[in-house]
Amino acid sequence: MSRRPPPQHAKPPAPGVVAGLYVPRAADAAASAMTTYGIPLLVLATTGSPVLTGLAFALEWIPRLAAFAAAGTLVDRYGVARVFRLAALARALVVLTAAFVLSTSTGGPTGTVTVMVLAAVSGIATECTFIASETAGGAASRQAGRRAHRVQSVLMAIDQTATLAGPVAAGLLLHWSGAVGMLSILAGLSLLGTVLVPRHTLTAATSSVSIAGGLRTGWSTLRSLPALVWLVAGLALSNFAAGVLQAAMPIIIVTDLGRSSADAGLIWSAAAVASLLAITATRTAIDRWGLWAVGAVAATIAATATLAVSQAHTYNGYLLLIAVLMAGEGGMVVVLRTLRSQLIPADVFGSTLSVTALLLLAPFPVAGLLVAAVPPDHLGHAITGAAILQALGLATAFTRLRTLPGLRAPARHP
């Protein structure tokens, strides 16, 4: 007896975690890494101005924060696939347009305006794809139950592998093939993301609230989760220190030390190797000692490394210390993502994620404006001040989190 064919309207089976989450996340993470670390280098190469480099870093992040006000609610309302595709496509179109303008212009005001607008607009699209990817990651973590930190460690490994390849690729492409070559690869990665994300993702539309209503819901949900509030507050101050370093590094490495843009990209790629190793170790460590102990150790490493960076004066010193810093940051982000996936309800995950991401990333444009305002020979003092803020913030956060049993108990597998 022959088997009946499925009805024409039947939906294909939902994709697994690899095809539905890890593969599209890899393409988008590569594009995001090239955007975040490559565009400040592009601005410096195009304008030759440390001030504009700092301003471009701020412009790259200010629209991202505005995008968070809508991205989470849009994901809750329309689903991961639609938001991810449209945002990745928009980034590709903007990058291709910038590549065309830069290839036909002779520099001057046209080139300056182009790279500054590129920094602003690409930031919006990048954060929309980030919110969509993180929402899918939260769904996968909830399905994994007590093994949620393992899903998050895989996602972090994907992100850090992209951070390993993205900055050095951006620097090499900019050095050897110019702005057009770098931007063409960035556009290709963005288009690849739109193709790889499946039609039926791990999460679909779950809400019909307005953007303003989504922000109110996300804020009220976050306030009801004190563990998440303290962790986000500490990491926000840590991100300010990281933002100062990211904005200042092209100026320090290229302008002060006289190294190439490829050398500047190599610093963040080396840091990604250290972070990737730390993430691998964190997965096993959380199983044994719990979220709080691992997070506290990672916070200590990150704060100590940032304080030491302000005293560095050689390329090798910056490379080593930033690698140690990013290793600590990697451990803390695994703790944050695991706790976030466990505590935030599924039906308001996108909205609450938007609010937490908004708070975590708000320090980055402030850091860019600080670097733009501080004379290059005083950047060391700015880094020292940011490092002290980071250390105080992380110490306060993990002291308050110390009494929460959910963070102190090791993860147990069913």
mmCIF file of C-alpha atoms in Angstrom, residues 98-107 110 180:
data_model
loop_
_atom_site.group_PDB
_atom_site.id
_atom_site.type_symbol
_atom_site.label_atom_id
_atom_site.label_comp_id
_atom_site.label_asym_id
_atom_site.label_seq_id
_atom_site.Cartn_x
_atom_site.Cartn_y
_atom_site.Cartn_z
ATOM 1 C CA ALA A 98 28.853 53.036 0.728
ATOM 2 C CA ALA A 99 31.291 50.890 -1.261
ATOM 3 C CA PHE A 100 29.999 52.378 -4.511
ATOM 4 C CA VAL A 101 30.241 55.975 -3.237
ATOM 5 C CA LEU A 102 33.776 55.475 -1.886
ATOM 6 C CA SER A 103 34.921 53.853 -5.149
ATOM 7 C CA THR A 104 33.690 56.794 -7.232
ATOM 8 C CA SER A 105 34.582 59.698 -4.934
ATOM 9 C CA THR A 106 37.991 61.301 -4.495
ATOM 10 C CA GLY A 107 37.753 61.605 -0.728
ATOM 11 C CA THR A 110 31.994 63.057 0.450
ATOM 12 C CA VAL A 180 35.701 48.601 -1.361
#
